[in-house]
Amino acid sequence: MKKKSTQSDLKKEKKDEKKVKNIKAESTMREIRWDKLDNTAHLFPVIAGESMSNVYRISITLTEIIQPEQLQQALDIVLPKFDGFNLRLRQGVFWYYFEENGKPAPKVRMETTFPCRYIHSNRNNSYMFRVTYYKYRINLEVFHVLTDGMGGINFLKELTYQYLRLVHPELKIEKGDSLTSSTSLNREDSFLKNYRKSSERGYQTKKAYLVKGERLSTGEFGIMHGYIQIPELKRVCRRYGVSINEYLVSVFVWSVYKECMHSMPSDKPIRVAVPVNLRPYFNSITTKNFFAMVSAEFHPVKEEYTFEEVAEAVKSSLEQQINKENLEKLFSYNVSNEKIIAARATPLFMKNIAMRYIYTQSALANTSTITNIGNIVVDEAYKPYVEMFHSCLAMSKGQHIKGNICSYGSTLVFTFSYDITDPSIQRSFFRKIAEDGACVEVESNGVNYE
């Protein structure tokens, strides 16, 4: 026998019908969010692959063993708040573009392989970043198409804060699961906003001296960290009349000159690409890529230079380039080319051919890349749980050894990433710093222990 509907049942049915109609209306009105790539990002999908992943890593070491379930939970909470990470890459007729992802966050996994591997988005819920952990360390690895180091630091810090709140409910944080006020979510294309029409190419294309040698086994990736106390390093830098960045780049150039060139003249210069964060120069808080490459150059045309001469050459070349006018010129050339109507109307496959050719020219114009992501600061409430930060870069065409600098508190970490077996450049680098009076503690992942 059919049960008679009561008045409350009828009201509930009408309420449910109205709710379904609202959901359908919302889903019909809602469009999937999409976004353009910034000017620098256009290159990365074109050249990325297994041998050149264009992935960088930023890691945070905590004072406690990582709990994977809470780390996954933290990622699930934080990811939807970051439009710049909640994306997948799409290929259009004329350009690549971003589209809102919306899938569950990628799985947090224990680290079992070497850093900075190529990210297969189709195996990663279409995301272009990964989060792994190992003992006390959380690793964030990012495909450079998404953002540069500043955007990566923002995301890693917020992920860590959320994780610590889950593990330590006793932490008294007024805003609960909200992001900190200092974290930017701005997605402005600051290249496009600040460029000036230009026809002058600023980047080097003449070939540089390249470091060669026996390669590590396929898939292997060397990491070597050197820990230096900043007060000691500053005293050394004052003695040479250079900044910390200039000094460390100079020591690298000196090490290549001594170990590879054996203090002999060369027909090619040692040239180190140095990425410059453009945000302070153009009042930007964007989380998209916003950097330009300058080059520190030393060309040995005679025998036996002193370190002071090398440092002076490096300092001079960087000082001439790191100013607002020159930095604007560097990125304006690229943006101007992007905005040419004929280039915009060219199919993507033809653009890809041109971009690969241009990239090869500029890549072989540098011996290496050394990037400094600066001093990383964490909020006061979380400081007792944070021990150190590290960062490293993947290899690129012609560059088999790279350097990355970051600091936390009073400690600076210089990290070498490399895929060659001979560690003589790294050994010479840290030995020179120690000889200059700054104590160095070195650790390695051990791929080329002798």
GROMACS .gro file of C-alpha atoms in nm:
model
  450
    1MET     CA    1   0.000   0.000   0.000
    2LYS     CA    2   0.137   0.342  -0.100
    3LYS     CA    3   0.229   0.564   0.191
    4LYS     CA    4   0.049   0.900   0.198
    5SER     CA    5   0.281   1.201   0.174
    6THR     CA    6   0.274   1.435   0.470
    7GLN     CA    7   0.296   1.814   0.447
    8SER     CA    8   0.657   1.805   0.573
    9ASP     CA    9   0.748   1.546   0.305
   10LEU     CA   10   0.605   1.769   0.032
   11LYS     CA   11   0.801   2.067   0.162
   12LYS     CA   12   1.120   1.861   0.168
   13GLU     CA   13   1.062   1.741  -0.192
   14LYS     CA   14   1.009   2.098  -0.314
   15LYS     CA   15   1.323   2.212  -0.129
   16ASP     CA   16   1.527   1.930  -0.286
   17GLU     CA   17   1.392   2.012  -0.634
   18LYS     CA   18   1.487   2.377  -0.589
   19LYS     CA   19   1.836   2.277  -0.470
   20VAL     CA   20   1.889   2.058  -0.779
   21LYS     CA   21   1.773   2.338  -1.009
   22ASN     CA   22   2.017   2.582  -0.843
   23ILE     CA   23   2.307   2.338  -0.882
   24LYS     CA   24   2.224   2.286  -1.249
   25ALA     CA   25   2.197   2.661  -1.305
   26GLU     CA   26   2.533   2.719  -1.136
   27SER     CA   27   2.706   2.448  -1.340
   28THR     CA   28   2.557   2.590  -1.662
   29MET     CA   29   2.671   2.945  -1.581
   30ARG     CA   30   3.017   2.849  -1.454
   31GLU     CA   31   3.292   2.845  -1.714
   32ILE     CA   32   3.625   2.671  -1.677
   33ARG     CA   33   3.889   2.930  -1.590
   34TRP     CA   34   4.178   2.967  -1.836
   35ASP     CA   35   4.489   3.183  -1.847
   36LYS     CA   36   4.766   3.286  -2.083
   37LEU     CA   37   5.128   3.185  -2.031
   38ASP     CA   38   5.367   3.466  -1.945
   39ASN     CA   39   5.632   3.562  -2.200
   40THR     CA   40   5.909   3.345  -2.051
   41ALA     CA   41   5.680   3.045  -1.997
   42HIS     CA   42   5.610   3.004  -2.372
   43LEU     CA   43   5.954   2.846  -2.413
   44PHE     CA   44   5.937   2.574  -2.146
   45PRO     CA   45   5.677   2.337  -2.301
   46VAL     CA   46   5.868   2.352  -2.629
   47ILE     CA   47   6.204   2.237  -2.494
   48ALA     CA   48   6.101   2.019  -2.197
   49GLY     CA   49   6.157   1.643  -2.201
   50GLU     CA   50   6.322   1.358  -2.014
   51SER     CA   51   6.675   1.489  -2.071
   52MET     CA   52   6.588   1.854  -2.002
   53SER     CA   53   6.296   1.866  -1.762
   54ASN     CA   54   6.288   2.242  -1.685
   55VAL     CA   55   6.189   2.145  -1.332
   56TYR     CA   56   6.332   2.313  -1.024
   57ARG     CA   57   6.316   2.198  -0.663
   58ILE     CA   58   6.274   2.391  -0.339
   59SER     CA   59   6.288   2.187  -0.017
   60ILE     CA   60   6.219   2.260   0.346
   61THR     CA   61   6.377   2.055   0.625
   62LEU     CA   62   6.180   2.034   0.947
   63THR     CA   63   6.284   1.931   1.297
   64GLU     CA   64   6.047   1.630   1.294
   65ILE     CA   65   5.991   1.325   1.074
   66ILE     CA   66   5.731   1.401   0.803
   67GLN     CA   67   5.388   1.240   0.846
   68PRO     CA   68   5.264   1.163   0.492
   69GLU     CA   69   4.889   1.149   0.564
   70GLN     CA   70   4.890   1.497   0.716
   71LEU     CA   71   5.107   1.626   0.431
   72GLN     CA   72   4.855   1.495   0.176
   73GLN     CA   73   4.573   1.652   0.374
   74ALA     CA   74   4.761   1.984   0.382
   75LEU     CA   75   4.808   1.974   0.003
   76ASP     CA   76   4.436   1.899  -0.046
   77ILE     CA   77   4.351   2.207   0.162
   78VAL     CA   78   4.607   2.449   0.014
   79LEU     CA   79   4.596   2.367  -0.358
   80PRO     CA   80   4.245   2.505  -0.430
   81LYS     CA   81   4.356   2.841  -0.286
   82PHE     CA   82   4.637   2.876  -0.542
   83ASP     CA   83   4.496   2.946  -0.888
   84GLY     CA   84   4.851   2.950  -1.021
   85PHE     CA   85   4.909   2.583  -0.927
   86ASN     CA   86   4.557   2.450  -0.984
   87LEU     CA   87   4.620   2.439  -1.359
   88ARG     CA   88   4.684   2.206  -1.649
   89LEU     CA   89   4.858   2.288  -1.976
   90ARG     CA   90   4.665   2.288  -2.302
   91GLN     CA   91   4.789   2.315  -2.660
   92GLY     CA   92   4.602   2.557  -2.886
   93VAL     CA   93   4.641   2.632  -3.256
   94PHE     CA   94   4.866   2.934  -3.196
   95TRP     CA   95   4.983   2.913  -2.833
   96TYR     CA   96   4.992   2.689  -2.531
   97TYR     CA   97   4.754   2.803  -2.258
   98PHE     CA   98   4.653   2.716  -1.901
   99GLU     CA   99   4.319   2.572  -1.803
  100GLU     CA  100   4.178   2.524  -1.455
  101ASN     CA  101   4.249   2.168  -1.345
  102GLY     CA  102   4.002   2.091  -1.070
  103LYS     CA  103   4.109   1.728  -1.030
  104PRO     CA  104   4.210   1.594  -0.688
  105ALA     CA  105   4.555   1.708  -0.578
  106PRO     CA  106   4.846   1.489  -0.694
  107LYS     CA  107   4.948   1.213  -0.457
  108VAL     CA  108   5.220   1.296  -0.206
  109ARG     CA  109   5.485   1.025  -0.232
  110MET     CA  110   5.805   0.931  -0.051
  111GLU     CA  111   6.109   1.031  -0.253
  112THR     CA  112   6.267   0.726  -0.418
  113THR     CA  113   6.434   0.877  -0.726
  114PHE     CA  114   6.669   1.160  -0.815
  115PRO     CA  115   6.550   1.524  -0.804
  116CYS     CA  116   6.410   1.741  -1.084
  117ARG     CA  117   6.282   1.460  -1.307
  118TYR     CA  118   6.049   1.543  -1.593
  119ILE     CA  119   5.688   1.574  -1.476
  120HIS     CA  120   5.450   1.360  -1.681
  121SER     CA  121   5.129   1.552  -1.618
  122ASN     CA  122   4.913   1.266  -1.749
  123ARG     CA  123   5.046   1.051  -1.460
  124ASN     CA  124   5.005   1.335  -1.211
  125ASN     CA  125   4.634   1.425  -1.235
  126SER     CA  126   4.737   1.673  -1.507
  127TYR     CA  127   4.927   1.889  -1.254
  128MET     CA  128   5.265   2.043  -1.331
  129PHE     CA  129   5.420   2.012  -0.987
  130ARG     CA  130   5.490   1.729  -0.745
  131VAL     CA  131   5.528   1.703  -0.367
  132THR     CA  132   5.752   1.436  -0.216
  133TYR     CA  133   5.901   1.378   0.127
  134TYR     CA  134   6.201   1.203   0.278
  135LYS     CA  135   6.255   1.174   0.653
  136TYR     CA  136   6.252   1.537   0.775
  137ARG     CA  137   6.225   1.700   0.431
  138ILE     CA  138   5.935   1.819   0.214
  139ASN     CA  139   6.022   1.867  -0.155
  140LEU     CA  140   5.829   2.083  -0.398
  141GLU     CA  141   5.925   2.032  -0.763
  142VAL     CA  142   5.776   2.272  -1.019
  143PHE     CA  143   5.768   2.278  -1.398
  144HIS     CA  144   5.902   2.627  -1.471
  145VAL     CA  145   5.606   2.704  -1.698
  146LEU     CA  146   5.396   2.767  -1.384
  147THR     CA  147   5.614   3.012  -1.194
  148ASP     CA  148   5.969   3.101  -1.094
  149GLY     CA  149   6.135   3.047  -0.756
  150MET     CA  150   5.939   3.320  -0.579
  151GLY     CA  151   5.606   3.157  -0.665
  152GLY     CA  152   5.744   2.819  -0.559
  153ILE     CA  153   5.857   2.953  -0.221
  154ASN     CA  154   5.512   3.101  -0.156
  155PHE     CA  155   5.342   2.769  -0.225
  156LEU     CA  156   5.589   2.558  -0.026
  157LYS     CA  157   5.568   2.785   0.279
  158GLU     CA  158   5.187   2.780   0.283
  159LEU     CA  159   5.187   2.401   0.235
  160THR     CA  160   5.428   2.367   0.529
  161TYR     CA  161   5.228   2.604   0.751
  162GLN     CA  162   4.910   2.406   0.685
  163TYR     CA  163   5.091   2.078   0.750
  164LEU     CA  164   5.228   2.204   1.082
  165ARG     CA  165   4.882   2.323   1.189
  166LEU     CA  166   4.747   1.974   1.124
  167VAL     CA  167   5.032   1.800   1.308
  168HIS     CA  168   5.033   2.054   1.592
  169PRO     CA  169   4.674   2.156   1.671
  170GLU     CA  170   4.811   2.345   1.972
  171LEU     CA  171   4.950   2.610   1.735
  172LYS     CA  172   4.742   2.920   1.804
  173ILE     CA  173   4.682   3.073   1.460
  174GLU     CA  174   4.404   3.330   1.451
  175LYS     CA  175   4.313   3.282   1.084
  176GLY     CA  176   4.295   2.904   1.097
  177ASP     CA  177   4.341   2.754   0.750
  178SER     CA  178   4.368   3.090   0.570
  179LEU     CA  179   4.682   3.191   0.382
  180THR     CA  180   4.918   3.435   0.548
  181SER     CA  181   4.880   3.802   0.457
  182SER     CA  182   5.229   3.815   0.302
  183THR     CA  183   5.147   3.545   0.042
  184SER     CA  184   5.062   3.693  -0.297
  185LEU     CA  185   4.807   3.531  -0.529
  186ASN     CA  186   4.853   3.796  -0.797
  187ARG     CA  187   4.854   3.653  -1.152
  188GLU     CA  188   4.944   3.965  -1.347
  189ASP     CA  189   5.166   3.924  -1.654
  190SER     CA  190   5.428   4.174  -1.541
  191PHE     CA  191   5.630   4.124  -1.861
  192LEU     CA  192   5.337   4.251  -2.066
  193LYS     CA  193   5.259   4.534  -1.826
  194ASN     CA  194   5.614   4.673  -1.812
  195TYR     CA  195   5.762   4.612  -2.158
  196ARG     CA  196   5.862   4.890  -2.397
  197LYS     CA  197   5.865   4.849  -2.774
  198SER     CA  198   6.207   4.719  -2.869
  199SER     CA  199   6.396   4.580  -3.166
  200GLU     CA  200   6.733   4.535  -2.996
  201ARG     CA  201   6.834   4.187  -2.881
  202GLY     CA  202   6.990   4.192  -2.535
  203TYR     CA  203   7.081   3.828  -2.475
  204GLN     CA  204   7.417   3.674  -2.562
  205THR     CA  205   7.432   3.431  -2.854
  206LYS     CA  206   7.811   3.392  -2.899
  207LYS     CA  207   7.927   3.050  -2.782
  208ALA     CA  208   8.082   3.016  -2.438
  209TYR     CA  209   8.327   2.765  -2.295
  210LEU     CA  210   8.133   2.448  -2.206
  211VAL     CA  211   8.222   2.207  -1.927
  212LYS     CA  212   8.252   1.854  -2.066
  213GLY     CA  213   8.338   1.516  -1.925
  214GLU     CA  214   8.216   1.166  -1.855
  215ARG     CA  215   7.847   1.166  -1.774
  216LEU     CA  216   7.674   0.996  -1.484
  217SER     CA  217   7.464   0.691  -1.565
  218THR     CA  218   7.132   0.763  -1.736
  219GLY     CA  219   6.885   0.906  -1.487
  220GLU     CA  220   7.145   0.982  -1.219
  221PHE     CA  221   7.160   1.335  -1.085
  222GLY     CA  222   7.431   1.469  -0.854
  223ILE     CA  223   7.355   1.704  -0.563
  224MET     CA  224   7.617   1.867  -0.341
  225HIS     CA  225   7.535   2.120  -0.068
  226GLY     CA  226   7.784   2.357   0.093
  227TYR     CA  227   7.675   2.528   0.418
  228ILE     CA  228   7.840   2.863   0.492
  229GLN     CA  229   7.782   3.104   0.778
  230ILE     CA  230   7.674   3.440   0.636
  231PRO     CA  231   7.874   3.660   0.881
  232GLU     CA  232   8.195   3.480   0.779
  233LEU     CA  233   8.103   3.508   0.410
  234LYS     CA  234   8.035   3.881   0.443
  235ARG     CA  235   8.382   3.939   0.590
  236VAL     CA  236   8.539   3.765   0.289
  237CYS     CA  237   8.328   3.966   0.045
  238ARG     CA  238   8.421   4.296   0.209
  239ARG     CA  239   8.787   4.206   0.163
  240TYR     CA  240   8.737   4.163  -0.212
  241GLY     CA  241   8.496   4.456  -0.245
  242VAL     CA  242   8.213   4.244  -0.392
  243SER     CA  243   7.862   4.134  -0.296
  244ILE     CA  244   7.788   3.778  -0.182
  245ASN     CA  245   7.634   3.696  -0.519
  246GLU     CA  246   7.930   3.841  -0.710
  247TYR     CA  247   8.175   3.652  -0.490
  248LEU     CA  248   8.008   3.313  -0.530
  249VAL     CA  249   7.976   3.352  -0.907
  250SER     CA  250   8.342   3.459  -0.918
  251VAL     CA  251   8.452   3.152  -0.721
  252PHE     CA  252   8.263   2.930  -0.965
  253VAL     CA  253   8.425   3.101  -1.265
  254TRP     CA  254   8.765   3.071  -1.094
  255SER     CA  255   8.708   2.698  -1.036
  256VAL     CA  256   8.624   2.639  -1.404
  257TYR     CA  257   8.927   2.847  -1.507
  258LYS     CA  258   9.165   2.651  -1.281
  259GLU     CA  259   9.023   2.298  -1.314
  260CYS     CA  260   8.906   2.290  -1.676
  261MET     CA  261   9.113   2.554  -1.856
  262HIS     CA  262   9.419   2.493  -1.635
  263SER     CA  263   9.487   2.868  -1.625
  264MET     CA  264   9.539   2.879  -2.003
  265PRO     CA  265   9.401   3.130  -2.257
  266SER     CA  266   9.082   3.035  -2.439
  267ASP     CA  267   8.906   3.142  -2.756
  268LYS     CA  268   8.575   3.124  -2.566
  269PRO     CA  269   8.479   3.305  -2.244
  270ILE     CA  270   8.345   3.149  -1.926
  271ARG     CA  271   7.996   3.295  -1.912
  272VAL     CA  272   7.751   3.231  -1.628
  273ALA     CA  273   7.380   3.307  -1.669
  274VAL     CA  274   7.242   3.480  -1.358
  275PRO     CA  275   6.862   3.511  -1.330
  276VAL     CA  276   6.748   3.842  -1.180
  277ASN     CA  277   6.415   3.873  -0.997
  278LEU     CA  278   6.243   4.169  -1.166
  279ARG     CA  279   5.975   4.231  -0.903
  280PRO     CA  280   6.169   4.485  -0.693
  281TYR     CA  281   6.259   4.688  -1.005
  282PHE     CA  282   5.903   4.711  -1.139
  283ASN     CA  283   5.694   4.707  -0.818
  284SER     CA  284   5.539   4.369  -0.896
  285ILE     CA  285   5.395   4.098  -0.670
  286THR     CA  286   5.302   3.857  -0.948
  287THR     CA  287   5.327   3.483  -0.893
  288LYS     CA  288   5.387   3.420  -1.263
  289ASN     CA  289   5.743   3.407  -1.397
  290PHE     CA  290   5.905   3.749  -1.380
  291PHE     CA  291   6.283   3.735  -1.419
  292ALA     CA  292   6.552   3.823  -1.672
  293MET     CA  293   6.888   3.662  -1.745
  294VAL     CA  294   7.212   3.857  -1.727
  295SER     CA  295   7.557   3.708  -1.783
  296ALA     CA  296   7.874   3.721  -1.574
  297GLU     CA  297   8.168   3.691  -1.812
  298PHE     CA  298   8.540   3.628  -1.783
  299HIS     CA  299   8.749   3.576  -2.096
  300PRO     CA  300   9.107   3.457  -2.031
  301VAL     CA  301   9.320   3.588  -2.316
  302LYS     CA  302   9.656   3.555  -2.136
  303GLU     CA  303   9.809   3.312  -1.888
  304GLU     CA  304   9.776   3.324  -1.511
  305TYR     CA  305   9.505   3.558  -1.388
  306THR     CA  306   9.462   3.617  -1.015
  307PHE     CA  307   9.133   3.559  -0.837
  308GLU     CA  308   9.107   3.934  -0.779
  309GLU     CA  309   9.115   3.990  -1.156
  310VAL     CA  310   8.846   3.729  -1.212
  311ALA     CA  311   8.627   3.881  -0.940
  312GLU     CA  312   8.669   4.229  -1.089
  313ALA     CA  313   8.563   4.104  -1.434
  314VAL     CA  314   8.255   3.930  -1.291
  315LYS     CA  315   8.159   4.229  -1.077
  316SER     CA  316   8.199   4.470  -1.367
  317SER     CA  317   7.991   4.264  -1.610
  318LEU     CA  318   7.708   4.218  -1.359
  319GLU     CA  319   7.702   4.582  -1.248
  320GLN     CA  320   7.673   4.697  -1.608
  321GLN     CA  321   7.369   4.477  -1.666
  322ILE     CA  322   7.175   4.477  -1.339
  323ASN     CA  323   6.992   4.806  -1.364
  324LYS     CA  324   6.629   4.882  -1.447
  325GLU     CA  325   6.699   5.023  -1.793
  326ASN     CA  326   6.897   4.721  -1.913
  327LEU     CA  327   6.665   4.465  -1.752
  328GLU     CA  328   6.369   4.633  -1.923
  329LYS     CA  329   6.553   4.611  -2.254
  330LEU     CA  330   6.621   4.239  -2.206
  331PHE     CA  331   6.261   4.129  -2.164
  332SER     CA  332   6.110   4.396  -2.390
  333TYR     CA  333   6.282   4.242  -2.694
  334ASN     CA  334   6.108   3.909  -2.629
  335VAL     CA  335   5.766   4.062  -2.557
  336SER     CA  336   5.789   4.283  -2.868
  337ASN     CA  337   5.851   3.976  -3.082
  338GLU     CA  338   5.555   3.798  -2.923
  339LYS     CA  339   5.324   4.088  -3.009
  340ILE     CA  340   5.413   4.106  -3.378
  341ILE     CA  341   5.090   4.027  -3.563
  342ALA     CA  342   5.259   3.790  -3.810
  343ALA     CA  343   5.415   3.594  -3.522
  344ARG     CA  344   5.085   3.574  -3.334
  345ALA     CA  345   4.913   3.431  -3.642
  346THR     CA  346   5.184   3.167  -3.700
  347PRO     CA  347   5.071   2.813  -3.609
  348LEU     CA  348   5.217   2.672  -3.288
  349PHE     CA  349   5.419   2.395  -3.456
  350MET     CA  350   5.608   2.659  -3.659
  351LYS     CA  351   5.664   2.876  -3.350
  352ASN     CA  352   5.805   2.569  -3.174
  353ILE     CA  353   6.068   2.516  -3.445
  354ALA     CA  354   6.178   2.880  -3.422
  355MET     CA  355   6.186   2.880  -3.040
  356ARG     CA  356   6.396   2.562  -3.026
  357TYR     CA  357   6.652   2.718  -3.260
  358ILE     CA  358   6.668   3.044  -3.063
  359TYR     CA  359   6.695   2.853  -2.735
  360THR     CA  360   6.986   2.641  -2.860
  361GLN     CA  361   7.176   2.955  -2.957
  362SER     CA  362   7.127   3.122  -2.620
  363ALA     CA  363   7.184   2.801  -2.416
  364LEU     CA  364   7.524   2.736  -2.572
  365ALA     CA  365   7.616   3.098  -2.497
  366ASN     CA  366   7.648   3.012  -2.127
  367THR     CA  367   7.884   2.781  -1.940
  368SER     CA  368   7.641   2.743  -1.653
  369THR     CA  369   7.356   2.903  -1.461
  370ILE     CA  370   7.374   3.021  -1.100
  371THR     CA  371   7.054   3.146  -0.941
  372ASN     CA  372   7.004   3.303  -0.600
  373ILE     CA  373   6.653   3.282  -0.458
  374GLY     CA  374   6.761   3.489  -0.159
  375ASN     CA  375   6.696   3.476   0.211
  376ILE     CA  376   6.379   3.284   0.300
  377VAL     CA  377   6.178   3.403   0.599
  378VAL     CA  378   5.906   3.206   0.779
  379ASP     CA  379   5.637   3.333   1.014
  380GLU     CA  380   5.735   3.347   1.380
  381ALA     CA  381   5.489   3.077   1.495
  382TYR     CA  382   5.649   2.816   1.268
  383LYS     CA  383   6.018   2.894   1.323
  384PRO     CA  384   6.070   2.632   1.598
  385TYR     CA  385   5.980   2.359   1.346
  386VAL     CA  386   6.190   2.476   1.048
  387GLU     CA  387   6.557   2.387   1.019
  388MET     CA  388   6.670   2.471   0.664
  389PHE     CA  389   6.576   2.534   0.299
  390HIS     CA  390   6.749   2.395  -0.012
  391SER     CA  391   6.699   2.447  -0.384
  392CYS     CA  392   6.836   2.301  -0.706
  393LEU     CA  393   6.800   2.324  -1.083
  394ALA     CA  394   6.768   2.063  -1.357
  395MET     CA  395   7.027   2.035  -1.633
  396SER     CA  396   6.984   2.214  -1.966
  397LYS     CA  397   7.144   2.198  -2.309
  398GLY     CA  398   7.524   2.233  -2.287
  399GLN     CA  399   7.513   2.299  -1.911
  400HIS     CA  400   7.614   1.992  -1.708
  401ILE     CA  401   7.672   2.170  -1.378
  402LYS     CA  402   7.462   2.443  -1.218
  403GLY     CA  403   7.452   2.635  -0.892
  404ASN     CA  404   7.168   2.744  -0.669
  405ILE     CA  405   7.188   2.973  -0.367
  406CYS     CA  406   6.941   3.017  -0.084
  407SER     CA  407   6.971   3.111   0.280
  408TYR     CA  408   6.774   3.075   0.599
  409GLY     CA  409   6.865   3.250   0.920
  410SER     CA  410   7.243   3.294   0.934
  411THR     CA  411   7.325   3.002   0.701
  412LEU     CA  412   7.370   3.017   0.324
  413VAL     CA  413   7.349   2.698   0.119
  414PHE     CA  414   7.521   2.676  -0.217
  415THR     CA  415   7.391   2.371  -0.404
  416PHE     CA  416   7.555   2.215  -0.707
  417SER     CA  417   7.341   2.002  -0.938
  418TYR     CA  418   7.530   1.810  -1.206
  419ASP     CA  419   7.533   1.507  -1.434
  420ILE     CA  420   7.911   1.469  -1.484
  421THR     CA  421   8.127   1.231  -1.282
  422ASP     CA  422   8.428   1.456  -1.220
  423PRO     CA  423   8.373   1.660  -0.899
  424SER     CA  424   8.684   1.878  -0.941
  425ILE     CA  425   8.490   2.203  -0.998
  426GLN     CA  426   8.282   2.150  -0.683
  427ARG     CA  427   8.590   2.054  -0.481
  428SER     CA  428   8.783   2.361  -0.603
  429PHE     CA  429   8.484   2.587  -0.535
  430PHE     CA  430   8.442   2.493  -0.169
  431ARG     CA  431   8.818   2.475  -0.112
  432LYS     CA  432   8.859   2.835  -0.235
  433ILE     CA  433   8.588   2.962   0.000
  434ALA     CA  434   8.751   2.780   0.294
  435GLU     CA  435   9.094   2.920   0.200
  436ASP     CA  436   8.941   3.269   0.203
  437GLY     CA  437   8.837   3.221   0.565
  438ALA     CA  438   8.474   3.103   0.556
  439CYS     CA  439   8.418   2.756   0.701
  440VAL     CA  440   8.221   2.523   0.471
  441GLU     CA  441   8.035   2.204   0.561
  442VAL     CA  442   7.970   1.985   0.257
  443GLU     CA  443   7.720   1.704   0.202
  444SER     CA  444   7.631   1.510  -0.111
  445ASN     CA  445   7.381   1.253  -0.238
  446GLY     CA  446   7.686   1.040  -0.315
  447VAL     CA  447   7.646   0.962  -0.686
  448ASN     CA  448   8.015   1.022  -0.752
  449TYR     CA  449   8.189   0.921  -0.431
  450GLU     CA  450   8.545   0.808  -0.504
   0.00000   0.00000   0.00000
